[in-house]
PDB file of C-alpha atoms in Angstrom:
ATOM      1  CA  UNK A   1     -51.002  24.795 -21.700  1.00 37.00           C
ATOM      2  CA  UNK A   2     -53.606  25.475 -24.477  1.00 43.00           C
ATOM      3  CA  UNK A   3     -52.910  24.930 -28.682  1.00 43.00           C
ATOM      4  CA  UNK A   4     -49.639  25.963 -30.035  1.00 42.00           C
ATOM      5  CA  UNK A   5     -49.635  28.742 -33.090  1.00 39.00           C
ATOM      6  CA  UNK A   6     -50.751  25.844 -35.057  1.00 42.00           C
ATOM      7  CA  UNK A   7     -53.548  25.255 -33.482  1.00 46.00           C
ATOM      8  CA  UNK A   8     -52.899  21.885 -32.465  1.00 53.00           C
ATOM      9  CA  UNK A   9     -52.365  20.565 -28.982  1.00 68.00           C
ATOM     10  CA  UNK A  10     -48.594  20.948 -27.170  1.00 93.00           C
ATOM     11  CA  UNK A  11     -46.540  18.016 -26.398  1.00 96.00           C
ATOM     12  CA  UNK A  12     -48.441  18.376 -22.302  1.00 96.00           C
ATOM     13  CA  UNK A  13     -51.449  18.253 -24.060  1.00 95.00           C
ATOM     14  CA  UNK A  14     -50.833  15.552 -26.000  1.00 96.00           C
ATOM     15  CA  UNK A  15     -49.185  13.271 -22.683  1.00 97.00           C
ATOM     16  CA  UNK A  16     -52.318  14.463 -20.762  1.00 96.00           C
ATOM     17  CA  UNK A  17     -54.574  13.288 -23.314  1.00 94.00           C
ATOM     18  CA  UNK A  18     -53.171   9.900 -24.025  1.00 97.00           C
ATOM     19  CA  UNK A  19     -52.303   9.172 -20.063  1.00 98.00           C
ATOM     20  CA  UNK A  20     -56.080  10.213 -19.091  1.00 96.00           C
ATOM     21  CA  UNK A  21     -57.209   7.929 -21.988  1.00 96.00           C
ATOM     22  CA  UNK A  22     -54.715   4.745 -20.618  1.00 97.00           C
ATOM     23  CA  UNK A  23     -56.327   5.635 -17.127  1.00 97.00           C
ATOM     24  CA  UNK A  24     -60.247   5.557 -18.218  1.00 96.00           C
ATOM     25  CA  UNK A  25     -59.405   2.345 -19.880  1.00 95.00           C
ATOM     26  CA  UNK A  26     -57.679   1.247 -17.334  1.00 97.00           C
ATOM     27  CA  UNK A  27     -54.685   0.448 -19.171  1.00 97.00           C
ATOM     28  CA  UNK A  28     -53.075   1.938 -16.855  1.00 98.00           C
ATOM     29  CA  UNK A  29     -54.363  -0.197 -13.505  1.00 97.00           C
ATOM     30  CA  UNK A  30     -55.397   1.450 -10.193  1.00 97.00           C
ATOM     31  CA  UNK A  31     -52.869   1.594  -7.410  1.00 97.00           C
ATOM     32  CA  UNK A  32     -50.013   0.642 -10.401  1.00 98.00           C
ATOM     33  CA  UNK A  33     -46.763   3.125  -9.492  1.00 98.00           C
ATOM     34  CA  UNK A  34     -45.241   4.402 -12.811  1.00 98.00           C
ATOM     35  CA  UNK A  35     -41.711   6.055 -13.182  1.00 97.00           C
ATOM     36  CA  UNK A  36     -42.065   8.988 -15.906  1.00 96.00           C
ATOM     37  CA  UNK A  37     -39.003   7.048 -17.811  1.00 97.00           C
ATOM     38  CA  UNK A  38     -41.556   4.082 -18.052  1.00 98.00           C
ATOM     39  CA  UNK A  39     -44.781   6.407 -19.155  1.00 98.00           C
ATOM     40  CA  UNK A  40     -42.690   8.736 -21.217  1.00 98.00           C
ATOM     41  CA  UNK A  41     -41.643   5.316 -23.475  1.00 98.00           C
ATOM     42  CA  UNK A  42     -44.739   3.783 -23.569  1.00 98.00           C
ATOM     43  CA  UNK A  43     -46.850   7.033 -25.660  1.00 98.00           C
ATOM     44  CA  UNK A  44     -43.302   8.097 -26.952  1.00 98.00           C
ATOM     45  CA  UNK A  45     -43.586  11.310 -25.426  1.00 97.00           C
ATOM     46  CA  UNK A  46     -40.819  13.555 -23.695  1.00 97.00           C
ATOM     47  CA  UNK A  47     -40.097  13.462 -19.980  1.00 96.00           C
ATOM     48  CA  UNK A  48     -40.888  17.234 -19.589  1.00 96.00           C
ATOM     49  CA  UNK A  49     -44.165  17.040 -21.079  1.00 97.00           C
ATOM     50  CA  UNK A  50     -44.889  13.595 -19.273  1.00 97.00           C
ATOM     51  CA  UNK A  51     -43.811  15.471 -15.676  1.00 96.00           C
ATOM     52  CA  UNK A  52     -46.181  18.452 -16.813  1.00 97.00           C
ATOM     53  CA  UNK A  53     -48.883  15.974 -17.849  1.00 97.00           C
ATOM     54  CA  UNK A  54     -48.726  14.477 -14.425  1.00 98.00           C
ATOM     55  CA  UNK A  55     -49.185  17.399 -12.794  1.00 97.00           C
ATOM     56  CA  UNK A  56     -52.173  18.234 -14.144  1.00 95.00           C
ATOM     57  CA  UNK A  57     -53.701  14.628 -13.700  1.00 97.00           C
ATOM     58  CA  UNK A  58     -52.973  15.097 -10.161  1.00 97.00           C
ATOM     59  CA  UNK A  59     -55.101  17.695 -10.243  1.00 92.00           C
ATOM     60  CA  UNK A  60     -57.998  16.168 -11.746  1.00 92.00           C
ATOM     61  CA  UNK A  61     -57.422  13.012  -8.704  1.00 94.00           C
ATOM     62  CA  UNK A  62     -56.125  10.539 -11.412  1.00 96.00           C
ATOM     63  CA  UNK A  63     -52.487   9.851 -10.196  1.00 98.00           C
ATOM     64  CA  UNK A  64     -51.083  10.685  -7.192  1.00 98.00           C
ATOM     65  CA  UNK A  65     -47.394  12.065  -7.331  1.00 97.00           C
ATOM     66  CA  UNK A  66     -44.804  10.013  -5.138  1.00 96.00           C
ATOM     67  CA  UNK A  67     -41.352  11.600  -4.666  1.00 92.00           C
ATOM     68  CA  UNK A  68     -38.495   9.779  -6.251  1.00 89.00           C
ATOM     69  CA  UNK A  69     -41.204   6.798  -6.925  1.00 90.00           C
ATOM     70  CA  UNK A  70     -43.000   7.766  -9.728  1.00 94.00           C
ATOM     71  CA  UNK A  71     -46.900   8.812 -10.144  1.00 98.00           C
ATOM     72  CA  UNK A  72     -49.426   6.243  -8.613  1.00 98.00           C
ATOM     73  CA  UNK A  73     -52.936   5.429 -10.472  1.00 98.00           C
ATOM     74  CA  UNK A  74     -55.238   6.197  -7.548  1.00 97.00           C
ATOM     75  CA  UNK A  75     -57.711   3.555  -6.623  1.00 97.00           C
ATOM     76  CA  UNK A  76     -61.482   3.839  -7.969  1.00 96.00           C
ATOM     77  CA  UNK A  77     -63.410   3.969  -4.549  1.00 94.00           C
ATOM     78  CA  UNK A  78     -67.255   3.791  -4.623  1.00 96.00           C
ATOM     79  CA  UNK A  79     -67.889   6.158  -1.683  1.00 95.00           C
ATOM     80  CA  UNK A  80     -65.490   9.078  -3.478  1.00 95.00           C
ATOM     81  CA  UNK A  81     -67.559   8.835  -7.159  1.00 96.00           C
ATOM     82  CA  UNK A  82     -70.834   9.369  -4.700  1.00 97.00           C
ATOM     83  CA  UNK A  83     -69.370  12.122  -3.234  1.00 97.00           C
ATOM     84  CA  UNK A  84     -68.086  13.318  -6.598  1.00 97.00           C
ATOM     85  CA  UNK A  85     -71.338  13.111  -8.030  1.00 98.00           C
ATOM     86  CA  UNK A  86     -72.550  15.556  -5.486  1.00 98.00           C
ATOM     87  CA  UNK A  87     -70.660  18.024  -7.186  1.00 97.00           C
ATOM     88  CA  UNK A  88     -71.025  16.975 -10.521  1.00 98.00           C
ATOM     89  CA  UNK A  89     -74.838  17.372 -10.199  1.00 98.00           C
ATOM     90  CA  UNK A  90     -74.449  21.112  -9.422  1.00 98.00           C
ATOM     91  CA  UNK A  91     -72.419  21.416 -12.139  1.00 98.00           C
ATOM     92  CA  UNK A  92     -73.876  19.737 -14.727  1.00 98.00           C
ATOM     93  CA  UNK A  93     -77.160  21.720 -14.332  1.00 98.00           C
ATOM     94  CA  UNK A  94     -75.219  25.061 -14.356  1.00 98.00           C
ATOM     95  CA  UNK A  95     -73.958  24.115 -17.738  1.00 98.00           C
ATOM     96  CA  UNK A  96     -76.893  22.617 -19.156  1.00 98.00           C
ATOM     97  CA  UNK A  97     -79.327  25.916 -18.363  1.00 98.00           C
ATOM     98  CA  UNK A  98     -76.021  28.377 -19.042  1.00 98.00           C
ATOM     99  CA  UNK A  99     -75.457  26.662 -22.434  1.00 98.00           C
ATOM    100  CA  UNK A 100     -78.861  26.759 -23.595  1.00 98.00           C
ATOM    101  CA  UNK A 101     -79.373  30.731 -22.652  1.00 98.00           C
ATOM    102  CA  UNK A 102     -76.095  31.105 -24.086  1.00 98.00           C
ATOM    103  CA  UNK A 103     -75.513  28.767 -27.414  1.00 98.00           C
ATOM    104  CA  UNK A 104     -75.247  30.096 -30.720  1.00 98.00           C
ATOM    105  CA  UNK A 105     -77.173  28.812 -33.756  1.00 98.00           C
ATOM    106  CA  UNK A 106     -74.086  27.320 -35.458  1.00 98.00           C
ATOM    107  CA  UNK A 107     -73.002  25.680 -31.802  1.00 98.00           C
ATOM    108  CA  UNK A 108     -76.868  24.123 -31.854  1.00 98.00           C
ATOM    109  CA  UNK A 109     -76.366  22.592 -35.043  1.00 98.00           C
ATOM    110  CA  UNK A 110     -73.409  20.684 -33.798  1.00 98.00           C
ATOM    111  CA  UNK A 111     -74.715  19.848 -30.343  1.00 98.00           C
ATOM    112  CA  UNK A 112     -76.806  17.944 -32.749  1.00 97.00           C
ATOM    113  CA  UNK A 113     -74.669  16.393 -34.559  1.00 98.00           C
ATOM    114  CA  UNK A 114     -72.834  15.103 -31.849  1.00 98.00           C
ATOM    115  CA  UNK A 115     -75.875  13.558 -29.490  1.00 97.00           C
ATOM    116  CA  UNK A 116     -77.002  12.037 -32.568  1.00 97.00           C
ATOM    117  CA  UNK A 117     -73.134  10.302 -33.190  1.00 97.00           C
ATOM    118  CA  UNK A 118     -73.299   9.338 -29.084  1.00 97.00           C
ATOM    119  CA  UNK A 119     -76.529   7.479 -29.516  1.00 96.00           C
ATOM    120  CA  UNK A 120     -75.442   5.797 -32.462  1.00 96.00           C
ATOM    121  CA  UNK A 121     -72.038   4.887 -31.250  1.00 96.00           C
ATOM    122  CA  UNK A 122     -73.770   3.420 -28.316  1.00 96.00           C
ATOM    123  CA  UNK A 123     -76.011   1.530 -30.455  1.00 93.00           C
ATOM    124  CA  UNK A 124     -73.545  -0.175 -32.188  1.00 88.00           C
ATOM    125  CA  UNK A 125     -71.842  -0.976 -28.903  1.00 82.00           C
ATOM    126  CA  UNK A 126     -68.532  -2.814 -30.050  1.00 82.00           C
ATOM    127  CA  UNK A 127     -65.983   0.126 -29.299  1.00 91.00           C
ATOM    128  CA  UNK A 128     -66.779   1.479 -25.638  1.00 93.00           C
ATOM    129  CA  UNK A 129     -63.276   3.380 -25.974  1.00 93.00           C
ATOM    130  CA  UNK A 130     -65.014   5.031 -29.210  1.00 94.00           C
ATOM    131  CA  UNK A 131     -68.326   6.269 -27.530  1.00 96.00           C
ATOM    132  CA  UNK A 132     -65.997   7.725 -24.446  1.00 95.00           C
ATOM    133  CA  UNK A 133     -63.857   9.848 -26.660  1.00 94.00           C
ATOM    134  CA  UNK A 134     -67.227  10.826 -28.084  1.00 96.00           C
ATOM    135  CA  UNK A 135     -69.041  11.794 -24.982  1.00 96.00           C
ATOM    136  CA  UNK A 136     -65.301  13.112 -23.776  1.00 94.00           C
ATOM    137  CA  UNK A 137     -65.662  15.791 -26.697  1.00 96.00           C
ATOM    138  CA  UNK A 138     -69.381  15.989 -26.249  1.00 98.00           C
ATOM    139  CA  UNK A 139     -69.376  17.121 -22.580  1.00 97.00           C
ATOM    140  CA  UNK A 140     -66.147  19.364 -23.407  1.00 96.00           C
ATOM    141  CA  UNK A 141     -67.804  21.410 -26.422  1.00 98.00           C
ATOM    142  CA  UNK A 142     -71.032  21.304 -23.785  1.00 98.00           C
ATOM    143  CA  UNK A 143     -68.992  23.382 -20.848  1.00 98.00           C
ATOM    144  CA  UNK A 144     -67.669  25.480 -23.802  1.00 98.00           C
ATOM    145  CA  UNK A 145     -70.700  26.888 -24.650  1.00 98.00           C
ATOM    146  CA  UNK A 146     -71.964  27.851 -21.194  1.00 98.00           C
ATOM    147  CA  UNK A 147     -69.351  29.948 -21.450  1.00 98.00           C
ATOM    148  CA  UNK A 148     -67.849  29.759 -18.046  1.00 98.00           C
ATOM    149  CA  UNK A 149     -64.652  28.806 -17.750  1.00 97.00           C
ATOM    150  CA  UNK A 150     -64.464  28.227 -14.027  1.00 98.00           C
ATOM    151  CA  UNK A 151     -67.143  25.847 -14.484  1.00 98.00           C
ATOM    152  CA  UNK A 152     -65.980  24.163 -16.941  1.00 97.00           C
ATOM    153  CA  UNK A 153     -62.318  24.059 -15.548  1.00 95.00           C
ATOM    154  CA  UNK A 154     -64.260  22.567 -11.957  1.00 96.00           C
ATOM    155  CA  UNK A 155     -66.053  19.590 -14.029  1.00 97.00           C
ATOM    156  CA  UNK A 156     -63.368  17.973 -16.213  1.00 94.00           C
ATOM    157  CA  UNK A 157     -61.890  15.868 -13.239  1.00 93.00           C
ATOM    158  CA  UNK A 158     -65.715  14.899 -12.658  1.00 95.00           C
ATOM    159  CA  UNK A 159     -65.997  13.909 -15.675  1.00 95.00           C
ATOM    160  CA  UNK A 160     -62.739  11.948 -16.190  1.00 93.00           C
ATOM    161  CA  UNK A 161     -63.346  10.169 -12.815  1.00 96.00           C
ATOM    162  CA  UNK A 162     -67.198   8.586 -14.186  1.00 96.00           C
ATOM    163  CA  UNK A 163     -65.892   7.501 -17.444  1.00 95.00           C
ATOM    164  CA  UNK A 164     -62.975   5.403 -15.488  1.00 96.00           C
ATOM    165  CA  UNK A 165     -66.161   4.097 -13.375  1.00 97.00           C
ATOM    166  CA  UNK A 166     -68.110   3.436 -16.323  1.00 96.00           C
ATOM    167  CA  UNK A 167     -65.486   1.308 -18.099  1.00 95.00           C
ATOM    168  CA  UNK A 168     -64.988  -0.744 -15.464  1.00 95.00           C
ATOM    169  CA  UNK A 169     -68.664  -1.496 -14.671  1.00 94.00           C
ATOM    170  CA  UNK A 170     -70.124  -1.009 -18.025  1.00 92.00           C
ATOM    171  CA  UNK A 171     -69.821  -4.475 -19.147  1.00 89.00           C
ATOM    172  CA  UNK A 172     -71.829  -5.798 -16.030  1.00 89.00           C
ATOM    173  CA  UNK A 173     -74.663  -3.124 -16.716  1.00 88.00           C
ATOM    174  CA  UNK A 174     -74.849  -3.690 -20.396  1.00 89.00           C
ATOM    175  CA  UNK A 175     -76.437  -0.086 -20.777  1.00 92.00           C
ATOM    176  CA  UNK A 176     -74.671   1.977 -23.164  1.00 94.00           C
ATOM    177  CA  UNK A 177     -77.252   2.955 -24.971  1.00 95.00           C
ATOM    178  CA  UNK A 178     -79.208   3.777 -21.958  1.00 95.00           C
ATOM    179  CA  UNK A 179     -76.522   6.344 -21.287  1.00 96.00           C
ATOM    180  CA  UNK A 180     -76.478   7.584 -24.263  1.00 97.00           C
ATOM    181  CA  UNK A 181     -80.426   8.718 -24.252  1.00 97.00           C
ATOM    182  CA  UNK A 182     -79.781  10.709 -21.017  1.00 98.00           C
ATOM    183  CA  UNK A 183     -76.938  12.562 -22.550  1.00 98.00           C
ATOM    184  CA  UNK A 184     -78.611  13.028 -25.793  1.00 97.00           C
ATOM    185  CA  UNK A 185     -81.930  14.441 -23.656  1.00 98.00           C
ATOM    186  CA  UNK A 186     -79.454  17.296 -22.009  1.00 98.00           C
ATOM    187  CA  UNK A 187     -78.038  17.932 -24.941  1.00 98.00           C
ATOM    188  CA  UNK A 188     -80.993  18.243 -27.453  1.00 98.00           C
ATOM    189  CA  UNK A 189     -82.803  20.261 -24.942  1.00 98.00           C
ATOM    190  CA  UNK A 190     -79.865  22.903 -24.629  1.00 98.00           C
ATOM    191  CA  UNK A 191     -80.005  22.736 -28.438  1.00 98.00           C
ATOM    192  CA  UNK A 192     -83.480  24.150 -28.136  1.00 97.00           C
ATOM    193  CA  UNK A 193     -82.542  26.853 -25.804  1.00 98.00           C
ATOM    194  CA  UNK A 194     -84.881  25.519 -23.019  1.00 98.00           C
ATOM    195  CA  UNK A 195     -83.205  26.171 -19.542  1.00 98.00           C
ATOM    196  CA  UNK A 196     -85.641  24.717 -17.387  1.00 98.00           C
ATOM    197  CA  UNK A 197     -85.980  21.321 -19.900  1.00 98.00           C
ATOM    198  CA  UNK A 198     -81.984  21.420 -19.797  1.00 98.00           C
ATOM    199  CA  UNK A 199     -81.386  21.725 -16.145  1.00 98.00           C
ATOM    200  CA  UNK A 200     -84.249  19.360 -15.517  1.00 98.00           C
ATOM    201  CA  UNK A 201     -82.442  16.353 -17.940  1.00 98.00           C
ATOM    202  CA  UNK A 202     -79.300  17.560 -16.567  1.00 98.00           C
ATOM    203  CA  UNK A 203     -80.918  16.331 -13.165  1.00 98.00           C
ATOM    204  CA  UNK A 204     -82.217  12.971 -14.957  1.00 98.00           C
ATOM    205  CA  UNK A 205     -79.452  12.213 -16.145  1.00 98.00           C
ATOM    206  CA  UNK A 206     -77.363  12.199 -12.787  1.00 98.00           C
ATOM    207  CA  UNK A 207     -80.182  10.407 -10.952  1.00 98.00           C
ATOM    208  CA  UNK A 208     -79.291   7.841 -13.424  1.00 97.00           C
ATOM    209  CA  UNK A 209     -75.390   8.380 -12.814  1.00 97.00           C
ATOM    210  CA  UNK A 210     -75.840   7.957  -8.925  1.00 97.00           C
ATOM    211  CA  UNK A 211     -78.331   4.887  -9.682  1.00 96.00           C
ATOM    212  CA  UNK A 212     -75.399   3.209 -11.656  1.00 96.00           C
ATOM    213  CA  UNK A 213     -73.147   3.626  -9.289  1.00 97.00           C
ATOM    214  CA  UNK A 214     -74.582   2.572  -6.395  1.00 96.00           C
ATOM    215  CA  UNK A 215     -75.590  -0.403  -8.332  1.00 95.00           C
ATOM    216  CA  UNK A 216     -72.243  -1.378  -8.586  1.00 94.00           C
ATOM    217  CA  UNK A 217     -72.192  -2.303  -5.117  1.00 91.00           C
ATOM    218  CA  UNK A 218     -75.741  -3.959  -4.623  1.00 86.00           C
ATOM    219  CA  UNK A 219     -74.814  -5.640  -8.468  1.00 74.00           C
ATOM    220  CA  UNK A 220     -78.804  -4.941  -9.209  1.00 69.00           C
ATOM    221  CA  UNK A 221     -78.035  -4.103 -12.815  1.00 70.00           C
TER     222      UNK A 221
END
C-alpha cells in the first residue's frame, strides 16, 4: 500500500519500515522465528498491518513465512549477496544512466543535497543506523527519478539485502566513508545529466560492492 489521503505512510507501511530497519540492524537476528503477536508488541503496531508487512518482506527475501510458527529472519549467506549483486549491477546502471537522461532541475538540486549529507554522515561515522536511513532514502529518490517503476520495484530487496551485509561487516572494514564516495560519484554524475559518467560509477561502485563482500570471507579488509 502507498500514502494514505494524508500523505503519510499506512499502518503496512509503517510495520514494513520499522521491521526492515530491526532486520538491517540486525535487531532482529538471522534464523530468529518471530510470532506476529511478539513483532506486533515490540513496534506497537497492529497484527493486520504486521501480517501485511510480512508479506511484503517475504518478498524482498528478508523473512521467510512459517505456517502456524511465525516469520523466520532468513540467514545472511555470502554466496546469495554474490549472486544478488549480479543483479543489482544491471540494475543499478539502468537507473543511474535513466535518471540522469531523465532528472529534472529541481530533482538535481536535491540529488545534491543528499550525496553531500551521505558523505558527511559517513564522515562523522558514530551513527551507522543514521548513514543507512540516509543512503536508504538516497537510493529510493535515485530509482524515482529514472522513472521506471519496474526497476525500481526489482532493486529495493537488493538493496535491503547489502545494507543487512554491510552492518554486519562494516565494523571489520572500517570504510564508511569509502562507501560513501562511490555513492556520492553515481549520484553527482546523474546530477550532471551524464549517462555514460553515471552508468560507468554505477559500475565502480559495485566493483567495490562485490570487492567488500568477498572480502568478508578472505577477511582482507
Amino acid at each position: 500500500m502507498g500514502p494514505g489521503r494524508s500523505g503519510r505512510p499506512d499502518l503496512s507501511d509503517q510495520a514494513r519500515a520499522r521491521l526492515e530497519e530491526m532486520i538491517v540492524s540486525l535487531e532482529l537476528a538471522p534464523g530468529s522465528i518471530w510470532s506476529e503477536a511478539e513483532l506486533s508488541a515490540k513496534i506497537a503496531i497492529g497484527r493486520t498491518p504486521v501480517r501485511e508487512a510480512l508479506q511484503r518482506l517475504e518478498v524482498d527475501h528478508l523473512v521467510r513465512i512459517l505456517p502456524r510458527h511465525g516469520a523466520q529472519i532468513t540467514e545472511i549467506n555470502v554466496v546469495e549477496q554474490l549472486l544478488l549483486l549480479e543483479l543489482r549491477r544491471e540494475l543499478d546502471r539502468r537507473i543511474a544512466a535513466d535518471a540522469a537522461r531523465r532528472s529534472t532541475a529541481q530533482e538535481c538540486s536535491q540529488l545534491l543535497e543528499m550525496a553531500e549529507r551521505l558523505e558527511a554522515l559517513a564522515a562523522n561515522g558514530d551513527d551507522v543506523l543514521a548513514y543507512l536511513r540516509h543512503h536508504y532514502e538516497l537510493k529510493n529518490f535515485l530509482a524515482g527519478c529514472a522513472r521506471n517503476p519496474f526497476v525500481a520495484r526489482a532493486v529495493m530487496p537488493c538493496y535491503a539485502m547489502s545494507r543487512r551485509f554491510y552492518y554486519l561487516h562494516y565494523r571489520q572494514a572500517r570504510d564508511l566513508a569509502v562507501a560513501a564516495r562511490y555513492h556520492a560519484a553515481v549520484t553527482h554524475a546523474v546530477a550532471v545529466g551524464d549517462e555514460k559518467k553515471a552508468a560507468a560509477a554505477s559500475d565502480r561502485l559495485m566493483d567495490y560492492v562485490e570487492e567488500f563482500t568477498r572480502a568478508t570471507v578472505t577477511n582482507r579488509f
